[in-house]
Tab-separated table of C-alpha atoms and ligand atoms in Angstrom:
chain	number	residue	atom	x	y	z
P	29	MET	CA	-18.774	-5.002	-31.364
P	30	TRP	CA	-19.170	-6.380	-35.257
P	31	ALA	CA	-22.258	-7.466	-36.692
P	32	VAL	CA	-22.807	-10.662	-39.062
P	33	PRO	CA	-23.701	-8.994	-42.365
P	34	GLU	CA	-27.725	-8.976	-43.154
P	35	SER	CA	-27.214	-11.071	-46.140
P	36	THR	CA	-26.913	-13.875	-44.409
P	37	GLY	CA	-30.626	-13.713	-42.882
P	38	MET	CA	-29.956	-13.283	-39.571
P	39	ARG	CA	-29.066	-10.152	-37.820
P	40	LYS	CA	-26.378	-10.961	-34.523
P	41	GLU	CA	-24.517	-8.816	-32.576
P	42	ILE	CA	-21.451	-10.296	-30.865
P	43	PHE	CA	-19.877	-8.009	-28.380
P	44	LEU	CA	-16.287	-8.269	-27.989
P	45	LYS	CA	-15.521	-8.444	-24.439
P	46	ILE	CA	-14.355	-4.871	-22.572
P	47	GLN	CA	-11.274	-5.630	-20.951
P	48	SER	CA	-9.417	-3.198	-18.475
P	49	VAL	CA	-6.830	-0.605	-19.011
P	50	ASN	CA	-3.313	-1.233	-19.215
P	51	GLY	CA	-1.831	-1.068	-16.124
P	52	PHE	CA	-4.954	-0.262	-14.390
P	53	LYS	CA	-5.901	-3.675	-12.025
P	54	ASP	CA	-8.998	-4.802	-10.143
P	55	ILE	CA	-8.254	-5.661	-6.993
P	56	LEU	CA	-10.482	-9.250	-6.619
P	57	PRO	CA	-11.795	-10.528	-3.397
P	58	ASP	CA	-8.714	-13.025	-2.836
P	59	SER	CA	-6.556	-10.167	-2.155
P	60	THR	CA	-8.902	-7.211	-0.618
P	61	ALA	CA	-8.173	-8.776	2.653
P	62	ARG	CA	-4.409	-8.404	2.841
P	63	TRP	CA	-4.854	-4.880	1.878
P	64	ARG	CA	-7.043	-4.112	4.271
P	65	ARG	CA	-4.535	-5.630	6.646
P	66	VAL	CA	-1.653	-3.405	4.988
P	67	GLU	CA	-4.052	0.122	5.107
P	68	GLU	CA	-5.098	-0.707	9.045
P	69	ALA	CA	-1.213	-1.892	9.812
P	70	ALA	CA	-0.435	1.762	8.627
P	71	ARG	CA	-3.246	3.215	10.630
P	72	ARG	CA	-2.542	1.673	13.698
P	73	VAL	CA	1.141	2.522	13.840
P	74	PHE	CA	0.516	6.231	12.063
P	75	ALA	CA	-1.301	6.490	15.078
P	76	ARG	CA	0.942	6.002	17.685
P	77	PHE	CA	2.802	8.902	15.825
P	78	GLY	CA	-0.065	11.407	16.214
P	79	MET	CA	-0.813	11.473	12.090
P	80	ARG	CA	-4.065	12.418	11.029
P	81	GLU	CA	-6.075	11.242	7.958
P	82	ILE	CA	-6.163	13.858	5.172
P	83	ARG	CA	-8.069	12.911	1.610
P	84	THR	CA	-7.136	14.853	-1.546
P	85	PRO	CA	-8.554	14.865	-4.886
P	86	VAL	CA	-7.062	12.818	-7.546
P	87	LEU	CA	-7.512	15.830	-10.051
P	88	GLU	CA	-5.111	18.827	-9.638
P	89	LYS	CA	-4.138	21.548	-11.505
P	90	THR	CA	-0.893	20.633	-13.893
P	91	GLU	CA	1.021	23.550	-12.980
P	92	LEU	CA	0.578	22.059	-9.258
P	93	PHE	CA	3.302	19.215	-10.645
P	94	VAL	CA	5.591	21.033	-12.886
P	95	ARG	CA	6.269	23.692	-10.033
P	96	SER	CA	6.476	21.041	-7.230
P	97	ILE	CA	8.144	18.251	-8.854
P	98	GLY	CA	10.065	20.323	-11.656
P	99	GLU	CA	9.713	19.916	-14.980
P	100	ALA	CA	12.854	18.290	-15.421
P	101	THR	CA	11.771	14.872	-13.827
P	102	ASP	CA	10.836	11.847	-15.302
P	103	VAL	CA	7.422	12.112	-14.005
P	104	VAL	CA	6.322	15.269	-15.298
P	105	GLU	CA	8.177	15.155	-18.130
P	106	LYS	CA	7.154	11.417	-19.830
P	107	GLU	CA	4.519	10.027	-17.084
P	108	MET	CA	1.605	12.185	-16.410
P	109	TYR	CA	-1.849	11.719	-17.138
P	110	THR	CA	-2.962	15.297	-18.514
P	111	PHE	CA	-6.248	16.489	-19.665
P	112	ALA	CA	-3.928	19.251	-21.887
P	113	ASP	CA	-6.859	21.026	-22.488
P	114	LYS	CA	-8.201	21.433	-19.304
P	115	GLY	CA	-4.830	22.148	-17.699
P	116	ILE	CA	-5.578	19.444	-14.916
P	117	SER	CA	-3.741	16.376	-14.313
P	118	MET	CA	-4.030	13.021	-12.213
P	119	ARG	CA	-1.796	13.042	-9.172
P	120	PRO	CA	1.124	11.063	-10.033
P	121	GLU	CA	1.954	11.450	-6.205
P	122	ALA	CA	0.339	12.951	-3.011
P	123	THR	CA	2.960	15.418	-1.249
P	124	ALA	CA	2.282	18.289	-4.058
P	125	SER	CA	-1.598	18.110	-3.318
P	126	ILE	CA	-0.859	17.611	0.635
P	127	LEU	CA	0.461	20.745	0.429
P	128	ARG	CA	-2.046	22.820	-1.668
P	129	ALA	CA	-4.423	21.741	0.383
P	130	PHE	CA	-2.496	22.479	3.594
P	131	ILE	CA	-1.465	26.035	1.862
P	132	GLU	CA	-5.451	26.450	0.619
P	133	HIS	CA	-7.081	25.634	4.060
P	134	GLY	CA	-4.601	27.922	6.350
P	135	LEU	CA	-4.203	24.967	8.676
P	136	HIS	CA	-1.381	26.230	9.787
P	137	VAL	CA	-2.900	29.102	11.308
P	138	ARG	CA	-4.556	26.976	14.142
P	139	GLN	CA	-1.255	24.524	15.108
P	140	PRO	CA	2.475	24.777	13.950
P	141	VAL	CA	3.157	21.315	13.467
P	142	HIS	CA	0.978	18.596	11.526
P	143	ARG	CA	1.546	15.498	10.820
P	144	LEU	CA	-0.811	14.743	8.077
P	145	TYR	CA	-0.982	11.024	5.888
P	146	THR	CA	-3.664	9.605	2.805
P	147	ILE	CA	-3.868	6.451	1.097
P	148	GLY	CA	-5.166	6.453	-2.464
P	149	PRO	CA	-4.360	5.720	-6.089
P	150	MET	CA	-1.773	7.338	-8.180
P	151	PHE	CA	-1.388	7.628	-11.652
P	152	ARG	CA	2.210	7.494	-14.111
P	153	HIS	CA	2.522	6.008	-17.410
P	154	GLU	CA	5.048	4.086	-16.995
P	155	ARG	CA	5.573	0.221	-18.795
P	156	PRO	CA	3.309	-1.868	-16.350
P	157	GLN	CA	5.746	-4.769	-15.119
P	158	LYS	CA	5.875	-6.163	-11.410
P	159	GLY	CA	5.135	-4.004	-9.073
P	160	ARG	CA	5.031	-0.965	-11.672
P	161	LEU	CA	0.946	-0.120	-12.904
P	162	ARG	CA	-0.227	2.634	-14.117
P	163	GLN	CA	-2.695	3.338	-11.877
P	164	PHE	CA	-1.023	2.259	-8.043
P	165	HIS	CA	-1.355	3.051	-4.754
P	166	GLN	CA	0.237	4.759	-2.091
P	167	LEU	CA	0.652	5.241	1.623
P	168	ASP	CA	2.027	8.784	1.754
P	169	ALA	CA	2.659	10.598	5.262
P	170	GLU	CA	3.995	14.189	5.991
P	171	ILE	CA	5.056	16.005	8.588
P	172	ILE	CA	5.065	19.713	8.430
P	173	GLY	CA	5.799	22.654	10.023
P	174	ALA	CA	9.270	20.858	11.944
P	175	ASN	CA	13.010	21.076	10.625
P	176	GLU	CA	14.716	19.478	13.606
P	177	PRO	CA	17.013	16.017	12.885
P	178	TYR	CA	15.378	14.540	14.702
P	179	VAL	CA	11.802	14.339	13.315
P	180	ASP	CA	13.434	13.365	10.318
P	181	ALA	CA	14.493	9.908	12.433
P	182	GLU	CA	11.428	9.758	13.805
P	183	LEU	CA	9.774	9.897	10.185
P	184	ILE	CA	11.505	7.006	9.154
P	185	ALA	CA	11.491	5.323	12.018
P	186	MET	CA	7.570	5.456	11.758
P	187	GLY	CA	8.674	3.952	8.064
P	188	ARG	CA	9.941	0.924	9.963
P	189	MET	CA	7.616	0.506	12.323
P	190	PHE	CA	4.728	-0.515	9.481
P	191	LEU	CA	6.932	-2.468	7.484
P	192	ASP	CA	7.947	-4.396	11.134
P	193	GLU	CA	4.211	-4.281	11.738
P	194	LEU	CA	3.606	-6.477	8.556
P	195	GLY	CA	6.911	-8.677	9.170
P	196	LEU	CA	8.168	-7.272	6.302
P	197	ALA	CA	12.318	-6.918	5.705
P	198	ALA	CA	13.958	-3.883	3.764
P	199	SER	CA	17.059	-2.245	4.124
P	200	LEU	CA	17.077	1.410	4.608
P	201	GLU	CA	19.577	3.975	2.661
P	202	ILE	CA	20.013	7.539	3.528
P	203	ASN	CA	21.396	10.386	1.976
P	204	SER	CA	21.577	14.512	2.314
P	205	LEU	CA	20.785	16.728	-0.722
P	206	GLY	CA	21.973	20.152	0.938
P	207	CYS	CA	20.316	22.936	0.812
P	208	HIS	CA	20.016	25.950	-1.428
P	209	SER	CA	23.111	27.524	-0.276
P	210	CYS	CA	25.146	23.959	-0.506
P	211	ARG	CA	23.767	22.466	-3.668
P	212	PRO	CA	24.074	24.821	-6.343
P	213	PRO	CA	27.957	25.114	-6.175
P	214	TYR	CA	28.120	21.320	-6.144
P	215	LYS	CA	25.709	21.174	-8.614
P	216	ALA	CA	28.255	23.345	-10.740
P	217	ALA	CA	30.950	21.209	-10.416
P	218	LEU	CA	29.136	18.081	-11.121
P	219	VAL	CA	28.185	19.435	-14.359
P	220	ARG	CA	32.111	20.194	-14.558
P	221	PHE	CA	32.954	16.568	-14.334
P	222	LEU	CA	29.819	15.424	-16.432
P	223	GLU	CA	30.548	17.741	-18.913
P	224	GLU	CA	34.497	16.936	-19.807
P	225	ARG	CA	32.915	12.641	-19.830
P	226	ALA	CA	29.716	13.654	-21.869
P	227	ASP	CA	30.284	11.043	-24.487
P	228	GLY	CA	30.047	8.396	-22.064
P	229	LEU	CA	26.625	9.400	-20.966
P	230	CYS	CA	23.578	8.200	-21.866
P	231	GLY	CA	21.067	10.378	-24.160
P	232	ASP	CA	19.057	11.188	-21.054
P	233	CYS	CA	21.514	12.413	-18.852
P	234	ARG	CA	23.420	14.303	-21.414
P	235	ARG	CA	19.811	16.126	-22.903
P	236	ARG	CA	19.464	16.479	-18.873
P	237	LEU	CA	23.021	17.774	-17.738
P	238	HIS	CA	22.358	21.361	-17.427
P	239	ALA	CA	18.171	21.525	-16.237
P	240	ASN	CA	18.948	18.268	-13.926
P	241	PRO	CA	22.632	17.255	-13.565
P	242	LEU	CA	21.768	15.364	-10.086
P	243	ARG	CA	20.207	12.634	-11.901
P	244	ALA	CA	23.017	11.012	-13.507
P	245	LEU	CA	24.085	9.852	-9.871
P	246	ASP	CA	21.033	7.185	-9.769
P	247	CYS	CA	20.660	6.532	-13.823
P	248	LYS	CA	20.496	2.987	-13.792
P	249	ASN	CA	22.389	2.915	-17.547
P	250	PRO	CA	25.432	0.934	-16.874
P	251	GLY	CA	27.543	3.411	-18.431
P	252	CYS	CA	26.825	6.243	-16.585
P	253	ARG	CA	26.906	3.987	-13.079
P	254	ALA	CA	30.182	3.519	-14.043
P	255	LEU	CA	31.091	7.066	-14.575
P	256	VAL	CA	29.602	8.551	-11.905
P	257	LEU	CA	31.482	6.339	-9.587
P	258	GLU	CA	34.284	9.151	-9.915
P	259	ALA	CA	32.178	12.094	-9.570
P	260	PRO	CA	32.631	14.522	-6.214
P	261	SER	CA	29.940	13.759	-3.870
P	262	LEU	CA	27.227	16.413	-2.545
P	263	LEU	CA	28.208	14.957	1.203
P	264	ASP	CA	31.702	15.756	1.113
P	265	ASN	CA	30.444	19.392	-0.030
P	266	LEU	CA	27.596	19.836	2.342
P	267	CYS	CA	27.658	23.097	4.302
P	268	PRO	CA	28.015	23.318	7.768
P	269	GLU	CA	24.067	23.382	8.804
P	270	CYS	CA	22.800	20.465	6.195
P	271	GLY	CA	26.494	18.246	7.625
P	272	ARG	CA	24.971	18.339	11.136
P	273	HIS	CA	21.861	17.526	10.229
P	274	PHE	CA	22.623	14.742	8.944
P	275	GLN	CA	25.211	13.426	11.052
P	276	GLU	CA	22.015	13.936	13.717
P	277	VAL	CA	19.569	12.153	11.588
P	278	GLY	CA	22.522	9.223	11.736
P	279	GLU	CA	23.002	9.935	15.211
P	280	ALA	CA	18.904	9.429	16.325
P	281	LEU	CA	18.014	6.245	14.339
P	282	ASP	CA	21.772	4.413	15.909
P	283	ALA	CA	19.800	5.325	19.320
P	284	MET	CA	16.724	4.204	18.468
P	285	GLY	CA	18.477	0.571	16.984
P	286	ILE	CA	17.341	1.464	13.325
P	287	ALA	CA	19.623	0.496	10.815
P	288	PHE	CA	20.892	2.124	7.688
P	289	CYS	CA	23.378	2.749	5.551
P	290	VAL	CA	24.958	5.946	2.872
P	291	ASN	CA	23.772	5.671	-0.257
P	292	ARG	CA	25.546	8.778	-1.352
P	293	PHE	CA	24.036	8.326	-4.850
P	294	MET	CA	20.616	8.428	-4.061
P	295	VAL	CA	19.149	11.537	-5.589
P	296	ARG	CA	15.093	10.766	-5.547
P	297	GLY	CA	13.444	11.300	-8.746
P	298	LEU	CA	11.601	14.608	-7.510
P	299	ASP	CA	13.322	17.852	-7.791
P	300	TYR	CA	11.396	19.458	-4.143
P	301	TYR	CA	13.702	17.308	-2.340
P	302	THR	CA	16.448	18.770	0.417
P	303	ARG	CA	18.300	17.800	3.011
P	304	THR	CA	17.526	14.299	4.017
P	305	THR	CA	16.140	11.744	1.958
P	306	PHE	CA	16.252	8.007	2.125
P	307	GLU	CA	14.484	4.783	0.671
P	308	PHE	CA	13.320	1.503	1.953
P	309	LEU	CA	14.607	-1.064	-0.497
P	310	THR	CA	14.225	-5.131	-0.839
P	311	GLY	CA	15.855	-7.246	-2.812
P	312	ASP	CA	12.611	-9.337	-3.584
P	313	LEU	CA	10.968	-7.319	-6.441
P	314	GLY	CA	13.168	-7.787	-9.395
P	315	ALA	CA	13.662	-4.444	-10.806
P	316	GLN	CA	11.641	-2.554	-8.006
P	317	ALA	CA	13.735	-2.214	-5.523
P	318	ALA	CA	12.403	0.745	-3.354
P	319	VAL	CA	9.437	-0.167	-1.566
P	320	GLY	CA	9.121	3.603	-0.373
P	321	ALA	CA	10.992	6.689	-0.567
P	322	GLY	CA	10.901	10.382	1.003
P	323	GLY	CA	13.190	12.897	1.536
P	324	ARG	CA	12.412	16.263	3.419
P	325	TYR	CA	11.478	19.764	1.284
P	326	ASP	CA	12.090	22.935	2.954
P	327	GLY	CA	11.192	25.942	0.854
P	328	LEU	CA	8.539	24.247	-1.344
P	329	ILE	CA	5.530	24.926	0.761
P	330	GLU	CA	6.878	28.759	0.177
P	331	GLU	CA	7.468	27.649	-3.304
P	332	LEU	CA	3.358	27.303	-3.614
P	333	GLY	CA	2.130	30.286	-2.345
P	334	GLY	CA	2.518	28.729	1.297
P	335	PRO	CA	4.164	30.329	4.534
P	336	PRO	CA	7.760	29.624	5.061
P	337	LEU	CA	7.871	26.167	6.762
P	338	ALA	CA	9.307	23.511	6.302
P	339	GLY	CA	8.393	19.734	5.735
P	340	ILE	CA	9.409	16.190	5.276
P	341	GLY	CA	7.632	12.774	4.162
P	342	PHE	CA	7.379	9.671	2.754
P	343	ALA	CA	5.375	7.214	0.200
P	344	MET	CA	5.228	3.381	0.639
P	345	GLY	CA	4.263	1.326	-2.971
P	346	LEU	CA	1.233	-0.745	-1.645
P	347	GLU	CA	1.371	-2.976	-4.564
P	348	ARG	CA	4.877	-3.715	-3.530
P	349	VAL	CA	4.135	-4.116	0.175
P	350	LEU	CA	1.463	-6.270	-0.673
P	351	LEU	CA	4.201	-8.496	-3.333
P	352	LEU	CA	6.017	-8.843	-0.386
P	353	LEU	CA	3.241	-9.562	2.128
P	354	GLU	CA	2.099	-11.985	-0.400
P	355	GLN	CA	5.550	-13.645	-0.283
P	356	LYS	CA	6.017	-14.196	2.873
P	357	GLU	CA	2.433	-15.579	3.551
P	358	LYS	CA	3.771	-18.070	0.998
P	359	GLU	CA	5.932	-19.272	3.703
P	360	THR	CA	4.154	-18.591	6.758
P	361	GLY	CA	0.647	-19.004	6.075
P	362	SER	CA	-1.988	-16.124	6.227
P	363	PRO	CA	-4.095	-15.104	9.161
P	364	GLU	CA	-7.822	-17.007	9.253
P	365	GLU	CA	-9.712	-14.729	6.930
P	366	GLY	CA	-12.408	-17.798	6.199
P	367	MET	CA	-15.930	-18.352	8.158
P	368	ASP	CA	-16.219	-19.267	11.960
P	369	LEU	CA	-19.205	-21.247	10.939
P	370	PHE	CA	-21.187	-23.178	8.202
P	371	LEU	CA	-24.077	-24.017	8.847
P	372	ALA	CA	-25.617	-27.496	6.323
P	373	ALA	CA	-28.895	-27.919	6.599
P	374	PRO	CA	-29.351	-31.182	4.184
P	375	GLY	CA	-32.823	-31.119	2.769
P	376	GLN	CA	-35.131	-28.385	2.588
P	377	GLU	CA	-36.800	-28.629	5.887
P	378	ALA	CA	-34.318	-27.156	8.336
P	379	LEU	CA	-33.425	-24.454	5.960
P	380	VAL	CA	-35.851	-21.687	7.791
P	381	SER	CA	-34.337	-23.038	11.090
P	382	CYS	CA	-31.130	-22.681	9.914
P	383	LEU	CA	-31.369	-19.516	8.428
P	384	THR	CA	-32.826	-18.083	11.894
P	385	LEU	CA	-29.573	-19.093	13.892
P	386	ALA	CA	-27.317	-18.212	11.356
P	387	HIS	CA	-29.362	-14.416	11.408
P	388	PHE	CA	-29.088	-14.464	14.908
P	389	LEU	CA	-25.071	-15.716	15.092
P	390	ARG	CA	-24.399	-12.839	12.614
P	391	ALA	CA	-26.128	-10.028	14.646
P	392	LYS	CA	-23.474	-10.885	17.480
P	393	GLY	CA	-20.615	-10.781	15.219
P	394	MET	CA	-19.551	-14.587	14.108
P	395	ARG	CA	-19.450	-14.786	10.656
P	396	VAL	CA	-21.539	-17.833	9.704
P	397	ALA	CA	-21.826	-18.813	5.584
P	398	MET	CA	-24.780	-21.059	4.667
P	399	ASP	CA	-26.110	-22.384	1.457
P	400	TYR	CA	-30.001	-22.796	0.588
P	401	SER	CA	-29.722	-25.409	-1.775
P	402	GLY	CA	-31.318	-27.888	0.107
P	403	ARG	CA	-28.209	-30.361	-1.151
P	404	GLY	CA	-27.589	-33.695	0.216
P	405	LEU	CA	-24.923	-33.588	3.260
P	406	LYS	CA	-21.817	-34.378	0.949
P	407	GLY	CA	-22.542	-31.377	-1.230
P	408	GLN	CA	-22.858	-29.045	2.066
P	409	LEU	CA	-19.734	-30.279	3.852
P	410	LYS	CA	-17.871	-29.259	0.123
P	411	GLN	CA	-19.598	-25.554	0.388
P	412	ALA	CA	-18.224	-25.732	3.642
P	413	ALA	CA	-14.832	-26.379	3.090
P	414	ARG	CA	-14.478	-23.789	0.074
P	415	SER	CA	-15.663	-21.434	2.741
P	416	GLY	CA	-12.720	-21.765	4.726
P	417	ALA	CA	-15.342	-22.556	8.093
P	418	ARG	CA	-13.403	-23.524	11.090
P	419	TYR	CA	-16.770	-25.641	11.997
P	420	THR	CA	-19.850	-27.247	10.182
P	421	LEU	CA	-23.416	-27.301	12.354
P	422	ILE	CA	-24.823	-30.049	10.202
P	423	ALA	CA	-28.670	-29.255	11.387
P	424	GLY	CA	-30.884	-31.381	8.555
P	425	GLU	CA	-34.752	-31.963	9.749
P	426	GLU	CA	-33.625	-35.277	11.446
P	427	GLU	CA	-31.190	-33.369	13.832
P	428	TRP	CA	-33.448	-30.258	14.928
P	429	ALA	CA	-36.323	-33.357	15.845
P	430	ARG	CA	-33.420	-35.016	17.858
P	431	GLY	CA	-32.385	-31.539	19.493
P	432	GLU	CA	-29.466	-32.290	18.862
P	433	ALA	CA	-26.959	-31.241	15.747
P	434	VAL	CA	-23.344	-32.336	15.158
P	435	LEU	CA	-20.339	-30.256	14.703
P	436	ARG	CA	-17.680	-30.811	12.705
P	437	ASP	CA	-14.248	-29.345	13.186
P	438	MET	CA	-13.095	-28.656	9.800
P	439	SER	CA	-9.138	-28.471	10.367
P	440	GLY	CA	-9.851	-32.710	10.821
P	441	GLY	CA	-10.342	-32.574	14.695
P	442	GLY	CA	-13.241	-35.063	14.503
P	443	GLN	CA	-16.790	-33.821	15.653
P	444	ARG	CA	-19.292	-33.660	18.117
P	445	PRO	CA	-22.833	-33.627	19.548
P	446	PHE	CA	-24.088	-30.354	19.974
P	447	SER	CA	-27.357	-29.486	21.389
P	448	LEU	CA	-29.819	-27.567	20.062
P	449	ALA	CA	-31.757	-27.184	23.435
P	450	GLY	CA	-32.589	-23.654	24.974
P	451	GLY	CA	-32.931	-20.374	22.925
P	452	LEU	CA	-31.038	-18.857	20.229
P	453	GLU	CA	-29.145	-16.877	23.089
P	454	GLU	CA	-28.160	-19.818	24.454
P	455	ARG	CA	-27.006	-21.762	21.582
P	456	TYR	CA	-24.932	-18.805	20.314
P	457	ARG	CA	-23.234	-18.452	23.944
P	458	ARG	CA	-22.175	-22.183	23.341
P	459	LEU	CA	-20.669	-21.519	19.814
P	460	ALA	CA	-18.797	-18.875	20.900
P	461	GLY	CA	-17.231	-20.254	23.809
P	462	LEU	CA	-16.584	-22.973	21.417
P	463	LEU	CA	-14.794	-20.700	18.620
P	464	GLN	CA	-12.470	-18.855	21.201
P	465	GLY	CA	-11.462	-22.317	22.841
P	466	ALA	CA	-11.456	-23.819	19.572
P	467	GLU	CA	-8.091	-25.778	20.430
P	468	ASP	CA	-9.509	-28.027	22.654
P	469	GLY	CA	-9.469	-30.841	19.958
P	470	PRO	CA	-12.176	-33.631	19.185
P	471	ASP	CA	-14.376	-34.695	22.207
P	472	GLU	CA	-13.431	-37.890	22.992
P	473	ASN	CA	-16.724	-38.948	24.217
P	474	CYS	CA	-18.586	-37.843	20.975
P	475	THR	CA	-21.622	-40.312	20.431
P	476	ALA	CA	-22.711	-38.717	17.213
P	477	PRO	CA	-22.919	-40.903	14.100
P	478	PRO	CA	-20.471	-40.265	11.579
P	479	CYS	CA	-20.472	-38.170	8.832
P	480	GLN	CA	-20.414	-39.169	4.991
P	481	GLY	CA	-19.106	-36.663	2.443
M	520	ATP	P1	10.663	4.236	-8.956
M	520	ATP	O1	12.276	4.253	-8.976
M	520	ATP	O2	10.279	2.566	-8.683
M	520	ATP	O3	10.198	4.458	-10.234
M	520	ATP	P2	10.239	6.091	-7.581
M	520	ATP	O4	11.131	6.803	-7.347
M	520	ATP	O5	9.488	6.774	-9.002
M	520	ATP	O6	10.292	4.677	-7.970
M	520	ATP	P3	8.570	7.780	-5.521
M	520	ATP	O7	7.871	8.852	-6.297
M	520	ATP	O8	9.560	7.815	-4.446
M	520	ATP	O9	8.844	6.177	-6.399
M	520	ATP	O10	7.100	6.767	-4.970
M	520	ATP	C1	7.406	6.030	-3.639
M	520	ATP	C2	6.988	4.748	-3.572
M	520	ATP	O11	5.955	4.960	-4.545
M	520	ATP	C3	7.916	4.061	-4.193
M	520	ATP	O12	9.061	3.351	-3.690
M	520	ATP	C4	6.967	2.863	-4.526
M	520	ATP	O13	7.223	1.872	-4.135
M	520	ATP	C5	5.996	3.212	-5.378
M	520	ATP	N1	5.633	3.913	-6.728
M	520	ATP	C6	6.249	4.584	-7.559
M	520	ATP	N2	5.833	4.164	-8.710
M	520	ATP	C7	5.038	2.714	-8.607
M	520	ATP	C8	4.037	2.690	-10.111
M	520	ATP	N3	4.541	2.777	-11.368
M	520	ATP	N4	3.922	1.572	-9.877
M	520	ATP	C9	3.547	0.545	-8.314
M	520	ATP	N5	4.495	1.863	-7.021
M	520	ATP	C10	4.991	2.736	-7.769
M	521	MG	MG1	9.885	5.984	-11.218
């Protein structure tokens, strides 16, 4: 805010526009319907798998993320919004919070296996770009208390079914990160390999060489990429149990007809993963290729002070799902989102009769729009088109006096007379019938005068 100097004789304060914080986006009415459709698709599909919703706070003790995600990860090192003096952070992901709540409330005491999901905002201080925000939303699903490979396959299948439900294509890549017995010797071999070639690594990978050598495998730096092609593969060094687990996940996916490919360089950005990891990828979002990702985290619940239970989960990035859906609907059109009926009452006289009818129809569940300005027919029809209504019922003073309105099909299907005789219930019944069987086209015997506008 700044002020005109007082010497000018007039004191006028001019308020500068306050804008949203960079990377924090409003979701405007034009897109909320699409968001709802995505969330509803998730709830519908997840219910088929017995998932139950959990909601946790957006703030947690920083220690929770440091202990679960890991200190030497991008998320904890660079991306967290932390209130240092209070020791708390905005959640950068949901798994840690869900596990914290699971342990805190002793959910495992009631039943051995829990299937939980949540939908909500996450926060990471990253450079905002297409499909990458600082406040973004995740759809997060977790199966806790089961370690069978078929559970991995089932959870991956659920992610696939969610994307299918929205008609979105994405490829599936899987890998195994081994366990606490086969990963350490592999890590040591990888460190040796990287140390010998440290000059070719980017600064980040060199720095993390000892704390988190696996990250070099999925580093985006072209030099690192070329270098790790020759690196030893964890898949060749899995212990027999992890090898069997990985094989059975693949067989189960095959049995369900779910296509996938194995990507031995996929390590994921969070430290807690063990065994199966997976990503749903798309070529349609530029650099932000991962629509969703997840993996198994056996041992993590215990590390967070809980019982020794296994777990697996994934998170879909909803902004990326929305971008894909938007792209698809540009080609296929989006499902109807407008109003069922626009009630046009040219002039002031018929306003109350129309409002009464509109209120009755809305109470019956119809989506009805109206304009109360009393403007003429031409203006009313413009408003009707803007509302996206399928039909417009033109019922001005004259029509009410005559007992017959005009019903116009807004998709260019002509118009027909509509009797205003009978009570509200009778009018509703006939309008609902019309909307249901909307495909019967213009009435050939229409005798109503043509509308202007
Ligand atoms: P990326 O490699 O794109 O940074 P990530 O490995 O950090 O992804 P995860 O922690 O696995 O992502 O989170 C799961 C999903 O959440 C991602 O696949 C992505 O769709 C979404 N996601 C992660 N970070 C962001 C962000 N900053 N903005 C929007 N979506 C995000
Ligand atoms: Mg990231």
